[in-house]
mmCIF file of C-alpha atoms and ligand atoms in Angstrom:
data_model
loop_
_atom_site.group_PDB
_atom_site.id
_atom_site.type_symbol
_atom_site.label_atom_id
_atom_site.label_comp_id
_atom_site.label_asym_id
_atom_site.label_seq_id
_atom_site.Cartn_x
_atom_site.Cartn_y
_atom_site.Cartn_z
ATOM 1 C CA MET A 1 94.841 106.383 152.689
ATOM 2 C CA ASP A 2 96.642 109.696 152.114
ATOM 3 C CA THR A 3 96.826 109.801 147.654
ATOM 4 C CA THR A 4 98.266 112.780 146.858
ATOM 5 C CA PRO A 5 100.590 112.076 144.505
ATOM 6 C CA ILE A 6 104.198 112.720 145.420
ATOM 7 C CA ARG A 7 106.026 116.073 144.056
ATOM 8 C CA ILE A 8 108.993 115.519 142.968
ATOM 9 C CA PRO A 9 111.088 119.121 142.734
ATOM 10 C CA ALA A 10 112.470 119.537 140.001
ATOM 11 C CA GLU A 11 116.077 121.008 140.862
ATOM 12 C CA LEU A 12 116.728 117.221 142.431
ATOM 13 C CA VAL A 13 115.246 115.579 138.542
ATOM 14 C CA ALA A 14 117.936 117.887 137.583
ATOM 15 C CA LYS A 15 120.549 117.192 139.518
ATOM 16 C CA LEU A 16 119.984 113.773 139.464
ATOM 17 C CA ARG A 17 120.490 113.781 135.570
ATOM 18 C CA GLN A 18 124.091 115.499 135.926
ATOM 19 C CA ALA A 19 125.109 113.893 138.863
ATOM 20 C CA GLU A 20 128.238 111.587 138.454
ATOM 21 C CA SER A 21 128.227 109.572 141.502
ATOM 22 C CA VAL A 22 125.223 108.725 143.800
ATOM 23 C CA ALA A 23 125.150 106.371 146.856
ATOM 24 C CA VAL A 24 121.805 105.638 148.583
ATOM 25 C CA LEU A 25 121.033 104.172 152.296
ATOM 26 C CA THR A 26 118.618 101.515 152.662
ATOM 27 C CA GLY A 27 117.072 100.541 155.722
ATOM 28 C CA ALA A 28 114.368 98.225 156.754
ATOM 29 C CA GLY A 29 112.274 100.643 155.546
ATOM 30 C CA ILE A 30 112.420 99.662 151.684
ATOM 31 C CA SER A 31 111.305 96.343 152.479
ATOM 32 C CA ALA A 32 108.156 97.320 154.601
ATOM 33 C CA GLU A 33 106.347 96.575 151.053
ATOM 34 C CA SER A 34 107.031 93.376 150.409
ATOM 35 C CA GLY A 35 106.147 92.373 153.300
ATOM 36 C CA VAL A 36 109.343 92.564 155.474
ATOM 37 C CA PRO A 37 108.545 93.125 159.258
ATOM 38 C CA THR A 38 110.760 97.025 159.979
ATOM 39 C CA PHE A 39 112.252 96.136 163.758
ATOM 40 C CA ARG A 40 109.511 98.251 164.943
ATOM 41 C CA ASP A 41 106.653 96.490 163.228
ATOM 42 C CA ALA A 42 108.050 92.821 163.656
ATOM 43 C CA GLN A 43 106.514 92.933 166.535
ATOM 44 C CA THR A 44 103.460 90.737 165.420
ATOM 45 C CA GLY A 45 102.495 88.089 166.651
ATOM 46 C CA LEU A 46 104.134 84.777 168.250
ATOM 47 C CA TRP A 47 107.320 86.976 168.466
ATOM 48 C CA ALA A 48 105.298 89.697 169.714
ATOM 49 C CA ARG A 49 107.038 89.561 172.721
ATOM 50 C CA TYR A 50 110.500 89.883 172.115
ATOM 51 C CA ASN A 51 112.578 92.638 171.758
ATOM 52 C CA PRO A 52 114.641 92.087 168.430
ATOM 53 C CA GLU A 53 117.185 94.677 170.236
ATOM 54 C CA GLU A 54 117.421 91.523 172.687
ATOM 55 C CA LEU A 55 117.466 88.801 170.292
ATOM 56 C CA ALA A 56 119.769 90.204 167.737
ATOM 57 C CA THR A 57 123.246 90.373 170.137
ATOM 58 C CA PRO A 58 125.797 87.528 171.164
ATOM 59 C CA GLU A 59 125.152 87.543 174.885
ATOM 60 C CA ALA A 60 121.378 87.010 173.327
ATOM 61 C CA PHE A 61 123.533 83.596 171.702
ATOM 62 C CA GLN A 62 124.582 82.525 174.539
ATOM 63 C CA ARG A 63 122.277 82.560 176.531
ATOM 64 C CA ASN A 64 119.454 80.926 174.689
ATOM 65 C CA PRO A 65 120.701 79.535 171.427
ATOM 66 C CA ARG A 66 118.320 77.811 170.657
ATOM 67 C CA LEU A 67 115.623 80.745 170.121
ATOM 68 C CA VAL A 68 117.453 83.587 168.781
ATOM 69 C CA TRP A 69 117.644 80.720 165.744
ATOM 70 C CA GLU A 70 114.482 79.599 166.017
ATOM 71 C CA TRP A 71 113.787 83.152 165.611
ATOM 72 C CA TYR A 72 116.316 84.076 162.299
ATOM 73 C CA GLU A 73 114.523 80.881 160.783
ATOM 74 C CA TRP A 74 111.225 82.362 161.082
ATOM 75 C CA ARG A 75 112.792 85.698 159.192
ATOM 76 C CA ARG A 76 114.274 83.769 157.267
ATOM 77 C CA GLN A 77 111.326 81.826 156.083
ATOM 78 C CA LEU A 78 109.114 85.425 155.778
ATOM 79 C CA VAL A 79 112.322 86.871 154.077
ATOM 80 C CA SER A 80 112.358 83.708 151.020
ATOM 81 C CA GLN A 81 108.114 84.084 150.772
ATOM 82 C CA ALA A 82 108.903 88.171 149.844
ATOM 83 C CA GLU A 83 109.297 89.680 146.550
ATOM 84 C CA PRO A 84 111.340 93.105 146.313
ATOM 85 C CA ASN A 85 108.890 95.145 145.520
ATOM 86 C CA PRO A 86 108.744 99.084 142.594
ATOM 87 C CA GLY A 87 111.420 100.553 145.510
ATOM 88 C CA HIS A 88 113.719 98.322 144.988
ATOM 89 C CA LEU A 89 113.663 97.676 141.158
ATOM 90 C CA ALA A 90 113.937 102.007 140.768
ATOM 91 C CA LEU A 91 117.033 101.261 142.199
ATOM 92 C CA VAL A 92 118.308 99.097 139.717
ATOM 93 C CA GLU A 93 117.413 100.959 137.544
ATOM 94 C CA MET A 94 119.194 104.230 139.197
ATOM 95 C CA GLU A 95 121.941 102.149 139.114
ATOM 96 C CA ARG A 96 121.727 101.988 134.794
ATOM 97 C CA ARG A 97 121.849 105.652 134.552
ATOM 98 C CA ALA A 98 123.776 106.904 137.505
ATOM 99 C CA PRO A 99 128.044 106.893 135.990
ATOM 100 C CA ARG A 100 129.031 105.363 138.822
ATOM 101 C CA PHE A 101 126.489 104.133 141.837
ATOM 102 C CA THR A 102 126.672 102.336 145.252
ATOM 103 C CA LEU A 103 124.021 100.397 146.953
ATOM 104 C CA ILE A 104 124.888 100.684 150.654
ATOM 105 C CA THR A 105 121.811 98.198 152.620
ATOM 106 C CA GLN A 106 121.461 97.907 156.319
ATOM 107 C CA ASN A 107 118.512 95.044 155.630
ATOM 108 C CA VAL A 108 119.652 91.654 155.664
ATOM 109 C CA ASP A 109 116.941 90.228 153.308
ATOM 110 C CA GLY A 110 118.822 90.189 150.439
ATOM 111 C CA LEU A 111 115.682 91.978 148.624
ATOM 112 C CA HIS A 112 118.293 94.374 146.409
ATOM 113 C CA ARG A 113 120.452 91.625 144.413
ATOM 114 C CA ARG A 114 117.178 90.109 144.511
ATOM 115 C CA ALA A 115 115.986 92.549 142.484
ATOM 116 C CA GLY A 116 119.396 92.835 140.493
ATOM 117 C CA SER A 117 121.213 95.520 142.326
ATOM 118 C CA ARG A 118 124.636 94.951 141.110
ATOM 119 C CA ARG A 119 126.868 97.134 143.356
ATOM 120 C CA VAL A 120 125.040 96.224 146.804
ATOM 121 C CA ILE A 121 127.348 96.768 150.251
ATOM 122 C CA GLU A 122 125.517 94.818 152.325
ATOM 123 C CA LEU A 123 126.111 96.237 155.824
ATOM 124 C CA HIS A 124 124.824 93.861 158.018
ATOM 125 C CA GLY A 125 125.074 90.852 156.482
ATOM 126 C CA ASN A 126 122.402 88.749 154.989
ATOM 127 C CA ILE A 127 120.299 86.109 157.023
ATOM 128 C CA VAL A 128 120.381 83.094 154.536
ATOM 129 C CA ARG A 129 124.309 82.623 154.486
ATOM 130 C CA THR A 130 125.025 80.825 157.331
ATOM 131 C CA ILE A 131 127.816 80.706 159.502
ATOM 132 C CA CYS A 132 130.031 79.068 162.470
ATOM 133 C CA SER A 133 129.627 81.219 164.917
ATOM 134 C CA ARG A 134 133.340 79.011 165.901
ATOM 135 C CA GLU A 135 135.873 79.586 163.228
ATOM 136 C CA ARG A 136 133.210 82.900 161.277
ATOM 137 C CA LEU A 137 133.550 80.199 158.128
ATOM 138 C CA VAL A 138 130.639 79.712 155.434
ATOM 139 C CA VAL A 139 128.646 76.676 155.938
ATOM 140 C CA GLU A 140 126.802 75.828 153.053
ATOM 141 C CA GLN A 141 125.348 72.638 154.322
ATOM 142 C CA TRP A 142 125.096 70.751 157.356
ATOM 143 C CA GLU A 143 123.600 67.479 159.176
ATOM 144 C CA GLU A 144 120.350 68.362 160.276
ATOM 145 C CA THR A 145 119.762 66.628 163.719
ATOM 146 C CA GLY A 146 116.862 68.429 165.028
ATOM 147 C CA GLU A 147 119.399 69.741 167.331
ATOM 148 C CA LYS A 148 118.504 74.337 167.348
ATOM 149 C CA PRO A 149 120.722 75.680 166.028
ATOM 150 C CA PRO A 150 122.602 72.697 164.329
ATOM 151 C CA ARG A 151 126.290 72.384 164.688
ATOM 152 C CA CYS A 152 129.125 72.882 162.381
ATOM 153 C CA PRO A 153 130.059 70.160 160.477
ATOM 154 C CA ARG A 154 133.876 70.855 160.936
ATOM 155 C CA CYS A 155 134.617 72.345 164.319
ATOM 156 C CA GLY A 156 130.624 71.267 166.039
ATOM 157 C CA GLY A 157 130.066 74.169 167.130
ATOM 158 C CA PHE A 158 127.135 76.539 166.656
ATOM 159 C CA LEU A 159 125.983 77.880 163.631
ATOM 160 C CA ARG A 160 124.886 81.310 163.578
ATOM 161 C CA PRO A 161 123.282 83.605 160.792
ATOM 162 C CA ASP A 162 125.758 85.859 158.775
ATOM 163 C CA VAL A 163 124.493 88.997 160.160
ATOM 164 C CA VAL A 164 126.324 91.934 162.195
ATOM 165 C CA TRP A 165 124.323 91.450 165.889
ATOM 166 C CA PHE A 166 123.860 95.020 167.972
ATOM 167 C CA GLY A 167 127.464 95.080 169.588
ATOM 168 C CA GLU A 168 129.245 93.168 166.915
ATOM 169 C CA MET A 169 132.163 95.154 164.691
ATOM 170 C CA LEU A 170 130.745 94.742 160.923
ATOM 171 C CA PRO A 171 132.945 93.492 158.315
ATOM 172 C CA ALA A 172 135.504 96.443 158.342
ATOM 173 C CA HIS A 173 135.986 96.162 153.933
ATOM 174 C CA ALA A 174 132.110 96.575 153.578
ATOM 175 C CA LEU A 175 132.416 99.816 156.487
ATOM 176 C CA GLN A 176 135.428 101.644 154.720
ATOM 177 C CA ALA A 177 134.274 100.957 151.296
ATOM 178 C CA ALA A 178 130.015 102.294 152.249
ATOM 179 C CA ILE A 179 132.658 105.725 153.696
ATOM 180 C CA GLU A 180 134.247 106.537 150.785
ATOM 181 C CA ALA A 181 131.181 106.508 148.756
ATOM 182 C CA ALA A 182 129.640 108.173 150.718
ATOM 183 C CA ARG A 183 132.137 110.713 150.805
ATOM 184 C CA GLU A 184 132.342 111.062 146.789
ATOM 185 C CA ALA A 185 128.688 111.129 145.999
ATOM 186 C CA GLN A 186 127.437 114.333 144.540
ATOM 187 C CA ILE A 187 123.731 112.913 145.903
ATOM 188 C CA PHE A 188 123.648 111.198 148.727
ATOM 189 C CA PHE A 189 119.663 109.456 149.705
ATOM 190 C CA SER A 190 118.695 107.559 152.540
ATOM 191 C CA VAL A 191 115.641 105.208 152.274
ATOM 192 C CA GLY A 192 113.486 104.071 154.583
ATOM 193 C CA THR A 193 116.090 103.680 157.690
ATOM 194 C CA SER A 194 115.851 105.951 160.771
ATOM 195 C CA ALA A 195 119.330 107.008 161.219
ATOM 196 C CA VAL A 196 120.006 105.828 164.781
ATOM 197 C CA VAL A 197 122.054 102.457 164.145
ATOM 198 C CA GLN A 198 125.608 103.457 164.042
ATOM 199 C CA PRO A 199 128.149 103.228 162.411
ATOM 200 C CA ALA A 200 125.515 103.676 159.258
ATOM 201 C CA ALA A 201 123.283 106.273 160.746
ATOM 202 C CA SER A 202 126.668 108.394 160.171
ATOM 203 C CA LEU A 203 126.386 107.784 156.308
ATOM 204 C CA PRO A 204 124.518 111.176 155.496
ATOM 205 C CA PHE A 205 126.259 113.623 157.663
ATOM 206 C CA GLU A 206 129.818 111.787 156.440
ATOM 207 C CA ALA A 207 128.220 112.499 152.564
ATOM 208 C CA VAL A 208 127.012 116.252 153.396
ATOM 209 C CA ARG A 209 130.193 116.981 154.701
ATOM 210 C CA HIS A 210 131.799 115.926 152.030
ATOM 211 C CA GLY A 211 129.646 118.585 149.793
ATOM 212 C CA ALA A 212 126.975 115.805 148.658
ATOM 213 C CA THR A 213 123.048 116.961 148.260
ATOM 214 C CA LEU A 214 121.735 114.855 150.928
ATOM 215 C CA VAL A 215 117.408 113.555 150.256
ATOM 216 C CA GLU A 216 115.900 111.858 152.730
ATOM 217 C CA ILE A 217 112.614 109.645 151.492
ATOM 218 C CA ASN A 218 111.135 107.853 154.982
ATOM 219 C CA LEU A 219 107.261 108.003 156.263
ATOM 220 C CA GLU A 220 108.449 110.035 159.612
ATOM 221 C CA GLU A 221 110.664 112.786 160.351
ATOM 222 C CA THR A 222 114.214 110.900 161.465
ATOM 223 C CA PRO A 223 117.703 111.910 162.791
ATOM 224 C CA VAL A 224 118.436 112.853 159.026
ATOM 225 C CA THR A 225 115.545 115.377 158.630
ATOM 226 C CA PRO A 226 116.716 118.569 159.027
ATOM 227 C CA MET A 227 120.408 117.871 157.350
ATOM 228 C CA ALA A 228 118.380 116.733 154.359
ATOM 229 C CA HIS A 229 117.981 119.039 150.857
ATOM 230 C CA TYR A 230 115.266 117.760 149.977
ATOM 231 C CA VAL A 231 112.590 114.979 152.025
ATOM 232 C CA LEU A 232 110.322 113.267 150.466
ATOM 233 C CA ARG A 233 107.572 112.078 152.340
ATOM 234 C CA GLY A 234 106.117 108.561 151.457
ATOM 235 C CA PRO A 235 106.503 105.338 151.086
ATOM 236 C CA ALA A 236 109.925 104.110 149.173
ATOM 237 C CA GLY A 237 107.771 101.597 146.958
ATOM 238 C CA VAL A 238 106.063 105.107 145.358
ATOM 239 C CA VAL A 239 108.226 107.680 145.552
ATOM 240 C CA LEU A 240 111.442 105.975 144.180
ATOM 241 C CA PRO A 241 109.597 105.045 141.127
ATOM 242 C CA ALA A 242 108.496 109.010 140.855
ATOM 243 C CA LEU A 243 111.753 110.191 140.908
ATOM 244 C CA VAL A 244 113.474 107.540 138.587
ATOM 245 C CA GLU A 245 110.496 108.238 136.796
ATOM 246 C CA ALA A 246 110.510 112.453 136.491
ATOM 247 C CA THR A 247 114.518 111.936 136.214
ATOM 248 C CA TRP A 248 114.671 109.326 133.014
ATOM 249 C CA PRO A 249 111.209 109.151 131.537
ATOM 250 C CA PRO A 250 110.871 106.216 129.760
ATOM 251 C CA ASP A 251 110.936 107.550 126.338
ATOM 252 C CA VAL A 252 114.248 109.498 126.273
HETATM 253 P P1 LIG B 1 114.615 100.709 161.738
HETATM 254 O O1 LIG B 1 112.943 99.395 162.247
HETATM 255 O O2 LIG B 1 114.991 101.288 162.915
HETATM 256 O O3 LIG B 1 113.435 101.889 160.965
HETATM 257 C C1 LIG B 1 112.659 101.716 159.396
HETATM 258 C C2 LIG B 1 111.848 103.157 159.326
HETATM 259 O O4 LIG B 1 111.815 103.064 157.635
HETATM 260 C C3 LIG B 1 111.434 104.809 159.706
HETATM 261 O O5 LIG B 1 112.134 105.377 160.114
HETATM 262 C C4 LIG B 1 110.581 103.958 159.451
HETATM 263 O O6 LIG B 1 109.624 105.523 159.463
HETATM 264 C C5 LIG B 1 110.729 103.570 157.684
HETATM 265 N N1 LIG B 1 109.211 103.471 157.355
HETATM 266 C C6 LIG B 1 108.541 102.139 157.409
HETATM 267 N N2 LIG B 1 107.542 101.628 156.247
HETATM 268 C C7 LIG B 1 108.573 102.537 155.258
HETATM 269 C C8 LIG B 1 108.134 103.151 153.905
HETATM 270 N N3 LIG B 1 107.042 102.202 153.689
HETATM 271 N N4 LIG B 1 109.189 103.535 152.872
HETATM 272 C C9 LIG B 1 110.206 104.735 153.676
HETATM 273 N N5 LIG B 1 110.411 105.058 154.693
HETATM 274 C C10 LIG B 1 109.227 103.396 155.695
HETATM 275 O O7 LIG B 1 115.311 100.343 160.147
HETATM 276 P P2 LIG B 1 116.751 101.095 160.031
HETATM 277 O O8 LIG B 1 116.936 102.186 160.025
HETATM 278 O O9 LIG B 1 116.998 99.434 159.188
HETATM 279 O O10 LIG B 1 118.033 100.082 161.710
HETATM 280 C C11 LIG B 1 117.355 99.258 162.144
HETATM 281 C C12 LIG B 1 118.346 97.936 162.591
HETATM 282 O O11 LIG B 1 117.474 96.688 161.790
HETATM 283 C C13 LIG B 1 119.581 97.641 160.936
HETATM 284 O O12 LIG B 1 120.028 97.206 161.454
HETATM 285 C C14 LIG B 1 118.939 96.240 159.673
HETATM 286 O O13 LIG B 1 120.508 95.540 159.107
HETATM 287 C C15 LIG B 1 117.719 95.472 160.633
HETATM 288 N N6 LIG B 1 116.169 95.640 160.019
HETATM 289 C C16 LIG B 1 116.306 94.542 158.897
HETATM 290 C C17 LIG B 1 115.381 94.240 158.536
HETATM 291 C C18 LIG B 1 115.419 93.379 156.589
HETATM 292 O O14 LIG B 1 116.525 93.257 156.723
HETATM 293 N N7 LIG B 1 114.368 93.826 156.187
HETATM 294 C C19 LIG B 1 114.034 94.302 159.136
HETATM 295 C C20 LIG B 1 113.634 95.145 160.317
HETATM 296 C C21 LIG B 1 115.196 95.292 160.948
#
């Protein structure tokens, strides 16, 4: 394991300390250190045979609703056992310090809210919530008859997780709020995302077009890297706390 301490550029620290508005886009990478696998490393164990891009689609649900429901049951269970990590917590602190702050996440695990972040845009929904696949309304309770997926108590349609599947539209208000936050941000962070799933992947570019300083935090190179003003290579759970501590030392 590489134990080289993360170097946080002093110039970035100064910019962040003075920034009036900060936006952060997170992806599956920020939850990896909580034990929630990214899509790329999710193919372990029982589910190794399945490709997430073939399960997280409306077509897959139509073809085999039971399989898709069970895959989400497995993921829901994983998430319920996971805890927010120092990366999530550093973003809670950043929100407390920055005058205007928006956290935009592609994650469906709810860990940002559980960590204490308040202004969170969940672009792809949340697997903890369940909706009726016909009526699209949130369903809190249903009868467990053993049938999978269970049925909507109102209309009898199949229940499904309240997430945005590949090929589905994002909730318009959430996407609009995310675009506005990207446009007004003086500093925009792209954290733990492969930046290939649209339209979220376009947000860092939108921010730069509107004058933001772009910072990438990731283990690997992504399509964002060539555009980023600062690239911090390392795990989000190490880099984000180091950045927050350098910017707002505990005794200030
Ligand atoms: P992705 O799986 O495509 O990419 C993950 C990225 O995180 C990669 O670039 C990887 O290098 C980076 N990474 C991995 N570990 C890291 C760490 N410790 N610190 C920093 N970076 C790290 O994920 P994505 O870009 O979010 O897009 C895939 C889609 O998958 C999204 O739509 C999302 O909804 C969904 N997804 C969500 C979850 C979750 O809610 N936790 C998990 C898996 C997939």
